[in-house]
């Protein structure tokens, strides 16, 4: 197997690592309560997913 014969510089290494970027989560409106939630997740405010209630939520005072 071939191995590198010359060392790569720090700049070349860092340019390769610069392509790792964070992504914003996909957000959508809940069809029941119209709150913003992550796509394909149960709504944290009303506890519904795909039209059915799947989580018990506590009412805020």
mmCIF file of the N, C-alpha and C atoms, coordinates in Angstrom:
data_MODEL
# 
_entry.id   MODEL 
# 
loop_
_atom_site.group_PDB 
_atom_site.id 
_atom_site.type_symbol 
_atom_site.label_atom_id 
_atom_site.label_alt_id 
_atom_site.label_comp_id 
_atom_site.label_asym_id 
_atom_site.label_entity_id 
_atom_site.label_seq_id 
_atom_site.pdbx_PDB_ins_code 
_atom_site.Cartn_x 
_atom_site.Cartn_y 
_atom_site.Cartn_z 
_atom_site.occupancy 
_atom_site.B_iso_or_equiv 
_atom_site.pdbx_formal_charge 
_atom_site.auth_seq_id 
_atom_site.auth_comp_id 
_atom_site.auth_asym_id 
_atom_site.auth_atom_id 
_atom_site.pdbx_PDB_model_num 
ATOM 1   N N  . UNK A 1 1  ? 0.839   -1.183 0.000  1.00 0.00 ? 1  UNK A N  1 
ATOM 2   C CA . UNK A 1 1  ? 0.000   0.000  0.000  1.00 0.00 ? 1  UNK A CA 1 
ATOM 3   C C  . UNK A 1 1  ? 0.879   1.240  0.000  1.00 0.00 ? 1  UNK A C  1 
ATOM 4   N N  . UNK A 1 2  ? 0.489   2.217  -0.757 1.00 0.00 ? 2  UNK A N  1 
ATOM 5   C CA . UNK A 1 2  ? 1.260   3.450  -0.826 1.00 0.00 ? 2  UNK A CA 1 
ATOM 6   C C  . UNK A 1 2  ? 0.976   4.317  0.395  1.00 0.00 ? 2  UNK A C  1 
ATOM 7   N N  . UNK A 1 3  ? 2.013   4.911  0.931  1.00 0.00 ? 3  UNK A N  1 
ATOM 8   C CA . UNK A 1 3  ? 1.897   5.839  2.040  1.00 0.00 ? 3  UNK A CA 1 
ATOM 9   C C  . UNK A 1 3  ? 2.370   7.209  1.584  1.00 0.00 ? 3  UNK A C  1 
ATOM 10  N N  . UNK A 1 4  ? 1.868   8.287  2.203  1.00 0.00 ? 4  UNK A N  1 
ATOM 11  C CA . UNK A 1 4  ? 2.333   9.605  1.810  1.00 0.00 ? 4  UNK A CA 1 
ATOM 12  C C  . UNK A 1 4  ? 3.815   9.771  2.118  1.00 0.00 ? 4  UNK A C  1 
ATOM 13  N N  . UNK A 1 5  ? 4.539   10.365 1.203  1.00 0.00 ? 5  UNK A N  1 
ATOM 14  C CA . UNK A 1 5  ? 5.968   10.559 1.415  1.00 0.00 ? 5  UNK A CA 1 
ATOM 15  C C  . UNK A 1 5  ? 6.275   11.939 1.960  1.00 0.00 ? 5  UNK A C  1 
ATOM 16  N N  . UNK A 1 6  ? 5.362   12.896 1.790  1.00 0.00 ? 6  UNK A N  1 
ATOM 17  C CA . UNK A 1 6  ? 5.577   14.252 2.293  1.00 0.00 ? 6  UNK A CA 1 
ATOM 18  C C  . UNK A 1 6  ? 4.425   14.634 3.216  1.00 0.00 ? 6  UNK A C  1 
ATOM 19  N N  . UNK A 1 7  ? 4.784   15.388 4.218  1.00 0.00 ? 7  UNK A N  1 
ATOM 20  C CA . UNK A 1 7  ? 3.790   15.829 5.194  1.00 0.00 ? 7  UNK A CA 1 
ATOM 21  C C  . UNK A 1 7  ? 2.965   16.970 4.600  1.00 0.00 ? 7  UNK A C  1 
ATOM 22  N N  . UNK A 1 8  ? 1.646   16.938 4.839  1.00 0.00 ? 8  UNK A N  1 
ATOM 23  C CA . UNK A 1 8  ? 0.784   18.022 4.387  1.00 0.00 ? 8  UNK A CA 1 
ATOM 24  C C  . UNK A 1 8  ? 0.855   19.169 5.384  1.00 0.00 ? 8  UNK A C  1 
ATOM 25  N N  . UNK A 1 9  ? 0.697   20.376 4.897  1.00 0.00 ? 9  UNK A N  1 
ATOM 26  C CA . UNK A 1 9  ? 0.782   21.547 5.761  1.00 0.00 ? 9  UNK A CA 1 
ATOM 27  C C  . UNK A 1 9  ? -0.473  21.690 6.617  1.00 0.00 ? 9  UNK A C  1 
ATOM 28  N N  . UNK A 1 10 ? -0.360  22.529 7.645  1.00 0.00 ? 10 UNK A N  1 
ATOM 29  C CA . UNK A 1 10 ? -1.505  22.803 8.506  1.00 0.00 ? 10 UNK A CA 1 
ATOM 30  C C  . UNK A 1 10 ? -2.636  23.467 7.721  1.00 0.00 ? 10 UNK A C  1 
ATOM 31  N N  . UNK A 1 11 ? -2.278  24.307 6.776  1.00 0.00 ? 11 UNK A N  1 
ATOM 32  C CA . UNK A 1 11 ? -3.287  24.992 5.970  1.00 0.00 ? 11 UNK A CA 1 
ATOM 33  C C  . UNK A 1 11 ? -4.079  23.999 5.138  1.00 0.00 ? 11 UNK A C  1 
ATOM 34  N N  . UNK A 1 12 ? -3.403  23.051 4.542  1.00 0.00 ? 12 UNK A N  1 
ATOM 35  C CA . UNK A 1 12 ? -4.079  22.055 3.715  1.00 0.00 ? 12 UNK A CA 1 
ATOM 36  C C  . UNK A 1 12 ? -4.992  21.176 4.563  1.00 0.00 ? 12 UNK A C  1 
ATOM 37  N N  . UNK A 1 13 ? -4.523  20.812 5.754  1.00 0.00 ? 13 UNK A N  1 
ATOM 38  C CA . UNK A 1 13 ? -5.331  20.024 6.676  1.00 0.00 ? 13 UNK A CA 1 
ATOM 39  C C  . UNK A 1 13 ? -6.569  20.809 7.115  1.00 0.00 ? 13 UNK A C  1 
ATOM 40  N N  . UNK A 1 14 ? -6.376  22.076 7.460  1.00 0.00 ? 14 UNK A N  1 
ATOM 41  C CA . UNK A 1 14 ? -7.484  22.879 7.961  1.00 0.00 ? 14 UNK A CA 1 
ATOM 42  C C  . UNK A 1 14 ? -8.495  23.197 6.866  1.00 0.00 ? 14 UNK A C  1 
ATOM 43  N N  . UNK A 1 15 ? -8.048  23.322 5.630  1.00 0.00 ? 15 UNK A N  1 
ATOM 44  C CA . UNK A 1 15 ? -8.988  23.547 4.518  1.00 0.00 ? 15 UNK A CA 1 
ATOM 45  C C  . UNK A 1 15 ? -9.888  22.339 4.325  1.00 0.00 ? 15 UNK A C  1 
ATOM 46  N N  . UNK A 1 16 ? -9.366  21.163 4.530  1.00 0.00 ? 16 UNK A N  1 
ATOM 47  C CA . UNK A 1 16 ? -10.167 19.954 4.407  1.00 0.00 ? 16 UNK A CA 1 
ATOM 48  C C  . UNK A 1 16 ? -11.184 19.873 5.547  1.00 0.00 ? 16 UNK A C  1 
ATOM 49  N N  . UNK A 1 17 ? -10.789 20.266 6.743  1.00 0.00 ? 17 UNK A N  1 
ATOM 50  C CA . UNK A 1 17 ? -11.682 20.190 7.896  1.00 0.00 ? 17 UNK A CA 1 
ATOM 51  C C  . UNK A 1 17 ? -12.714 21.311 7.933  1.00 0.00 ? 17 UNK A C  1 
ATOM 52  N N  . UNK A 1 18 ? -12.550 22.326 7.097  1.00 0.00 ? 18 UNK A N  1 
ATOM 53  C CA . UNK A 1 18 ? -13.450 23.484 7.132  1.00 0.00 ? 18 UNK A CA 1 
ATOM 54  C C  . UNK A 1 18 ? -14.818 23.177 6.554  1.00 0.00 ? 18 UNK A C  1 
ATOM 55  N N  . UNK A 1 19 ? -15.000 22.046 5.917  1.00 0.00 ? 19 UNK A N  1 
ATOM 56  C CA . UNK A 1 19 ? -16.266 21.737 5.271  1.00 0.00 ? 19 UNK A CA 1 
ATOM 57  C C  . UNK A 1 19 ? -17.287 21.125 6.215  1.00 0.00 ? 19 UNK A C  1 
ATOM 58  N N  . UNK A 1 20 ? -16.930 20.897 7.476  1.00 0.00 ? 20 UNK A N  1 
ATOM 59  C CA . UNK A 1 20 ? -17.884 20.376 8.450  1.00 0.00 ? 20 UNK A CA 1 
ATOM 60  C C  . UNK A 1 20 ? -18.664 21.539 9.012  1.00 0.00 ? 20 UNK A C  1 
ATOM 61  N N  . UNK A 1 21 ? -19.931 21.638 8.638  1.00 0.00 ? 21 UNK A N  1 
ATOM 62  C CA . UNK A 1 21 ? -20.752 22.752 9.065  1.00 0.00 ? 21 UNK A CA 1 
ATOM 63  C C  . UNK A 1 21 ? -21.976 22.233 9.807  1.00 0.00 ? 21 UNK A C  1 
ATOM 64  N N  . UNK A 1 22 ? -22.424 22.987 10.776 1.00 0.00 ? 22 UNK A N  1 
ATOM 65  C CA . UNK A 1 22 ? -23.665 22.657 11.456 1.00 0.00 ? 22 UNK A CA 1 
ATOM 66  C C  . UNK A 1 22 ? -24.847 23.026 10.575 1.00 0.00 ? 22 UNK A C  1 
ATOM 67  N N  . UNK A 1 23 ? -25.952 22.350 10.754 1.00 0.00 ? 23 UNK A N  1 
ATOM 68  C CA . UNK A 1 23 ? -27.142 22.641 9.967  1.00 0.00 ? 23 UNK A CA 1 
ATOM 69  C C  . UNK A 1 23 ? -28.282 23.028 10.887 1.00 0.00 ? 23 UNK A C  1 
ATOM 70  N N  . UNK A 1 24 ? -29.114 23.924 10.396 1.00 0.00 ? 24 UNK A N  1 
ATOM 71  C CA . UNK A 1 24 ? -30.308 24.299 11.129 1.00 0.00 ? 24 UNK A CA 1 
ATOM 72  C C  . UNK A 1 24 ? -31.325 23.174 10.989 1.00 0.00 ? 24 UNK A C  1 
ATOM 73  N N  . UNK A 1 25 ? -32.069 22.864 12.058 1.00 0.00 ? 25 UNK A N  1 
ATOM 74  C CA . UNK A 1 25 ? -33.088 21.816 11.942 1.00 0.00 ? 25 UNK A CA 1 
ATOM 75  C C  . UNK A 1 25 ? -34.249 22.287 11.078 1.00 0.00 ? 25 UNK A C  1 
ATOM 76  N N  . UNK A 1 26 ? -34.892 21.343 10.405 1.00 0.00 ? 26 UNK A N  1 
ATOM 77  C CA . UNK A 1 26 ? -36.066 21.670 9.604  1.00 0.00 ? 26 UNK A CA 1 
ATOM 78  C C  . UNK A 1 26 ? -37.237 21.928 10.538 1.00 0.00 ? 26 UNK A C  1 
ATOM 79  N N  . UNK A 1 27 ? -37.824 23.104 10.431 1.00 0.00 ? 27 UNK A N  1 
ATOM 80  C CA . UNK A 1 27 ? -38.926 23.486 11.300 1.00 0.00 ? 27 UNK A CA 1 
ATOM 81  C C  . UNK A 1 27 ? -40.201 23.603 10.483 1.00 0.00 ? 27 UNK A C  1 
ATOM 82  N N  . UNK A 1 28 ? -41.310 23.259 11.116 1.00 0.00 ? 28 UNK A N  1 
ATOM 83  C CA . UNK A 1 28 ? -42.610 23.387 10.465 1.00 0.00 ? 28 UNK A CA 1 
ATOM 84  C C  . UNK A 1 28 ? -43.645 23.732 11.530 1.00 0.00 ? 28 UNK A C  1 
ATOM 85  N N  . UNK A 1 29 ? -44.821 24.134 11.087 1.00 0.00 ? 29 UNK A N  1 
ATOM 86  C CA . UNK A 1 29 ? -45.894 24.489 12.017 1.00 0.00 ? 29 UNK A CA 1 
ATOM 87  C C  . UNK A 1 29 ? -46.695 23.239 12.356 1.00 0.00 ? 29 UNK A C  1 
ATOM 88  N N  . UNK A 1 30 ? -47.058 23.118 13.622 1.00 0.00 ? 30 UNK A N  1 
ATOM 89  C CA . UNK A 1 30 ? -47.898 22.006 14.064 1.00 0.00 ? 30 UNK A CA 1 
ATOM 90  C C  . UNK A 1 30 ? -49.301 22.205 13.495 1.00 0.00 ? 30 UNK A C  1 
ATOM 91  N N  . UNK A 1 31 ? -49.894 21.199 12.871 1.00 0.00 ? 31 UNK A N  1 
ATOM 92  C CA . UNK A 1 31 ? -51.231 21.385 12.304 1.00 0.00 ? 31 UNK A CA 1 
ATOM 93  C C  . UNK A 1 31 ? -52.324 21.555 13.354 1.00 0.00 ? 31 UNK A C  1 
ATOM 94  N N  . UNK A 1 32 ? -52.081 21.115 14.600 1.00 0.00 ? 32 UNK A N  1 
ATOM 95  C CA . UNK A 1 32 ? -53.098 21.222 15.647 1.00 0.00 ? 32 UNK A CA 1 
ATOM 96  C C  . UNK A 1 32 ? -53.045 22.563 16.376 1.00 0.00 ? 32 UNK A C  1 
ATOM 97  N N  . UNK A 1 33 ? -51.851 22.930 16.874 1.00 0.00 ? 33 UNK A N  1 
ATOM 98  C CA . UNK A 1 33 ? -51.765 24.137 17.700 1.00 0.00 ? 33 UNK A CA 1 
ATOM 99  C C  . UNK A 1 33 ? -51.029 25.285 17.019 1.00 0.00 ? 33 UNK A C  1 
ATOM 100 N N  . UNK A 1 34 ? -50.497 25.059 15.813 1.00 0.00 ? 34 UNK A N  1 
ATOM 101 C CA . UNK A 1 34 ? -49.802 26.078 15.014 1.00 0.00 ? 34 UNK A CA 1 
ATOM 102 C C  . UNK A 1 34 ? -48.495 26.571 15.642 1.00 0.00 ? 34 UNK A C  1 
ATOM 103 N N  . UNK A 1 35 ? -47.931 25.837 16.583 1.00 0.00 ? 35 UNK A N  1 
ATOM 104 C CA . UNK A 1 35 ? -46.629 26.176 17.151 1.00 0.00 ? 35 UNK A CA 1 
ATOM 105 C C  . UNK A 1 35 ? -45.532 25.636 16.235 1.00 0.00 ? 35 UNK A C  1 
ATOM 106 N N  . UNK A 1 36 ? -44.345 26.227 16.316 1.00 0.00 ? 36 UNK A N  1 
ATOM 107 C CA . UNK A 1 36 ? -43.210 25.775 15.522 1.00 0.00 ? 36 UNK A CA 1 
ATOM 108 C C  . UNK A 1 36 ? -42.627 24.525 16.179 1.00 0.00 ? 36 UNK A C  1 
ATOM 109 N N  . UNK A 1 37 ? -42.372 23.479 15.369 1.00 0.00 ? 37 UNK A N  1 
ATOM 110 C CA . UNK A 1 37 ? -41.799 22.234 15.876 1.00 0.00 ? 37 UNK A CA 1 
ATOM 111 C C  . UNK A 1 37 ? -40.856 21.679 14.835 1.00 0.00 ? 37 UNK A C  1 
ATOM 112 N N  . UNK A 1 38 ? -40.010 20.724 15.248 1.00 0.00 ? 38 UNK A N  1 
ATOM 113 C CA . UNK A 1 38 ? -39.138 20.051 14.297 1.00 0.00 ? 38 UNK A CA 1 
ATOM 114 C C  . UNK A 1 38 ? -39.951 19.090 13.449 1.00 0.00 ? 38 UNK A C  1 
ATOM 115 N N  . UNK A 1 39 ? -39.558 18.944 12.191 1.00 0.00 ? 39 UNK A N  1 
ATOM 116 C CA . UNK A 1 39 ? -40.258 18.032 11.302 1.00 0.00 ? 39 UNK A CA 1 
ATOM 117 C C  . UNK A 1 39 ? -40.059 16.596 11.762 1.00 0.00 ? 39 UNK A C  1 
ATOM 118 N N  . UNK A 1 40 ? -41.076 15.768 11.604 1.00 0.00 ? 40 UNK A N  1 
ATOM 119 C CA . UNK A 1 40 ? -41.056 14.340 11.940 1.00 0.00 ? 40 UNK A CA 1 
ATOM 120 C C  . UNK A 1 40 ? -40.805 14.101 13.422 1.00 0.00 ? 40 UNK A C  1 
ATOM 121 N N  . UNK A 1 41 ? -41.269 15.034 14.276 1.00 0.00 ? 41 UNK A N  1 
ATOM 122 C CA . UNK A 1 41 ? -41.169 14.894 15.723 1.00 0.00 ? 41 UNK A CA 1 
ATOM 123 C C  . UNK A 1 41 ? -42.524 15.231 16.318 1.00 0.00 ? 41 UNK A C  1 
ATOM 124 N N  . UNK A 1 42 ? -42.792 14.718 17.510 1.00 0.00 ? 42 UNK A N  1 
ATOM 125 C CA . UNK A 1 42 ? -44.016 15.072 18.209 1.00 0.00 ? 42 UNK A CA 1 
ATOM 126 C C  . UNK A 1 42 ? -43.917 16.531 18.662 1.00 0.00 ? 42 UNK A C  1 
ATOM 127 N N  . UNK A 1 43 ? -45.031 17.212 18.652 1.00 0.00 ? 43 UNK A N  1 
ATOM 128 C CA . UNK A 1 43 ? -45.074 18.624 19.040 1.00 0.00 ? 43 UNK A CA 1 
ATOM 129 C C  . UNK A 1 43 ? -44.841 18.732 20.545 1.00 0.00 ? 43 UNK A C  1 
ATOM 130 N N  . UNK A 1 44 ? -43.865 19.533 20.991 1.00 0.00 ? 44 UNK A N  1 
ATOM 131 C CA . UNK A 1 44 ? -43.617 19.634 22.423 1.00 0.00 ? 44 UNK A CA 1 
ATOM 132 C C  . UNK A 1 44 ? -44.691 20.419 23.172 1.00 0.00 ? 44 UNK A C  1 
ATOM 133 N N  . UNK A 1 45 ? -45.458 21.258 22.468 1.00 0.00 ? 45 UNK A N  1 
ATOM 134 C CA . UNK A 1 45 ? -46.446 22.071 23.179 1.00 0.00 ? 45 UNK A CA 1 
ATOM 135 C C  . UNK A 1 45 ? -47.783 21.354 23.348 1.00 0.00 ? 45 UNK A C  1 
ATOM 136 N N  . UNK A 1 46 ? -48.230 20.602 22.330 1.00 0.00 ? 46 UNK A N  1 
ATOM 137 C CA . UNK A 1 46 ? -49.530 19.927 22.466 1.00 0.00 ? 46 UNK A CA 1 
ATOM 138 C C  . UNK A 1 46 ? -49.401 18.404 22.524 1.00 0.00 ? 46 UNK A C  1 
ATOM 139 N N  . UNK A 1 47 ? -48.248 17.846 22.156 1.00 0.00 ? 47 UNK A N  1 
ATOM 140 C CA . UNK A 1 47 ? -48.019 16.409 22.278 1.00 0.00 ? 47 UNK A CA 1 
ATOM 141 C C  . UNK A 1 47 ? -48.624 15.584 21.159 1.00 0.00 ? 47 UNK A C  1 
ATOM 142 N N  . UNK A 1 48 ? -48.943 16.179 20.018 1.00 0.00 ? 48 UNK A N  1 
ATOM 143 C CA . UNK A 1 48 ? -49.554 15.416 18.932 1.00 0.00 ? 48 UNK A CA 1 
ATOM 144 C C  . UNK A 1 48 ? -48.530 15.127 17.839 1.00 0.00 ? 48 UNK A C  1 
ATOM 145 N N  . UNK A 1 49 ? -48.751 14.039 17.154 1.00 0.00 ? 49 UNK A N  1 
ATOM 146 C CA . UNK A 1 49 ? -47.919 13.669 16.001 1.00 0.00 ? 49 UNK A CA 1 
ATOM 147 C C  . UNK A 1 49 ? -48.820 12.996 14.992 1.00 0.00 ? 49 UNK A C  1 
ATOM 148 N N  . UNK A 1 50 ? -48.817 13.495 13.783 1.00 0.00 ? 50 UNK A N  1 
ATOM 149 C CA . UNK A 1 50 ? -49.590 12.929 12.677 1.00 0.00 ? 50 UNK A CA 1 
ATOM 150 C C  . UNK A 1 50 ? -51.086 12.872 13.012 1.00 0.00 ? 50 UNK A C  1 
ATOM 151 N N  . UNK A 1 51 ? -51.569 13.899 13.713 1.00 0.00 ? 51 UNK A N  1 
ATOM 152 C CA . UNK A 1 51 ? -52.984 13.995 14.006 1.00 0.00 ? 51 UNK A CA 1 
ATOM 153 C C  . UNK A 1 51 ? -53.457 13.242 15.233 1.00 0.00 ? 51 UNK A C  1 
ATOM 154 N N  . UNK A 1 52 ? -52.570 12.503 15.901 1.00 0.00 ? 52 UNK A N  1 
ATOM 155 C CA . UNK A 1 52 ? -52.968 11.770 17.110 1.00 0.00 ? 52 UNK A CA 1 
ATOM 156 C C  . UNK A 1 52 ? -52.136 12.254 18.294 1.00 0.00 ? 52 UNK A C  1 
ATOM 157 N N  . UNK A 1 53 ? -52.726 12.225 19.477 1.00 0.00 ? 53 UNK A N  1 
ATOM 158 C CA . UNK A 1 53 ? -52.021 12.650 20.684 1.00 0.00 ? 53 UNK A CA 1 
ATOM 159 C C  . UNK A 1 53 ? -51.150 11.498 21.173 1.00 0.00 ? 53 UNK A C  1 
ATOM 160 N N  . UNK A 1 54 ? -49.846 11.728 21.231 1.00 0.00 ? 54 UNK A N  1 
ATOM 161 C CA . UNK A 1 54 ? -48.918 10.668 21.622 1.00 0.00 ? 54 UNK A CA 1 
ATOM 162 C C  . UNK A 1 54 ? -48.170 10.996 22.914 1.00 0.00 ? 54 UNK A C  1 
ATOM 163 N N  . UNK A 1 55 ? -48.180 12.266 23.353 1.00 0.00 ? 55 UNK A N  1 
ATOM 164 C CA . UNK A 1 55 ? -47.483 12.671 24.573 1.00 0.00 ? 55 UNK A CA 1 
ATOM 165 C C  . UNK A 1 55 ? -48.440 13.361 25.513 1.00 0.00 ? 55 UNK A C  1 
ATOM 166 N N  . UNK A 1 56 ? -48.250 13.140 26.799 1.00 0.00 ? 56 UNK A N  1 
ATOM 167 C CA . UNK A 1 56 ? -49.005 13.884 27.803 1.00 0.00 ? 56 UNK A CA 1 
ATOM 168 C C  . UNK A 1 56 ? -48.257 15.180 28.063 1.00 0.00 ? 56 UNK A C  1 
ATOM 169 N N  . UNK A 1 57 ? -48.946 16.295 28.018 1.00 0.00 ? 57 UNK A N  1 
ATOM 170 C CA . UNK A 1 57 ? -48.308 17.594 28.255 1.00 0.00 ? 57 UNK A CA 1 
ATOM 171 C C  . UNK A 1 57 ? -48.870 18.200 29.523 1.00 0.00 ? 57 UNK A C  1 
ATOM 172 N N  . UNK A 1 58 ? -48.041 18.992 30.191 1.00 0.00 ? 58 UNK A N  1 
ATOM 173 C CA . UNK A 1 58 ? -48.439 19.673 31.413 1.00 0.00 ? 58 UNK A CA 1 
ATOM 174 C C  . UNK A 1 58 ? -48.783 21.119 31.053 1.00 0.00 ? 58 UNK A C  1 
ATOM 175 N N  . UNK A 1 59 ? -49.927 21.602 31.502 1.00 0.00 ? 59 UNK A N  1 
ATOM 176 C CA . UNK A 1 59 ? -50.344 22.971 31.227 1.00 0.00 ? 59 UNK A CA 1 
ATOM 177 C C  . UNK A 1 59 ? -49.501 23.931 32.055 1.00 0.00 ? 59 UNK A C  1 
ATOM 178 N N  . UNK A 1 60 ? -49.018 25.016 31.423 1.00 0.00 ? 60 UNK A N  1 
ATOM 179 C CA . UNK A 1 60 ? -48.252 26.039 32.137 1.00 0.00 ? 60 UNK A CA 1 
ATOM 180 C C  . UNK A 1 60 ? -49.226 26.991 32.813 1.00 0.00 ? 60 UNK A C  1 
ATOM 181 N N  . UNK A 1 61 ? -48.848 27.425 34.026 1.00 0.00 ? 61 UNK A N  1 
ATOM 182 C CA . UNK A 1 61 ? -49.713 28.335 34.766 1.00 0.00 ? 61 UNK A CA 1 
ATOM 183 C C  . UNK A 1 61 ? -49.394 29.770 34.451 1.00 0.00 ? 61 UNK A C  1 
# 
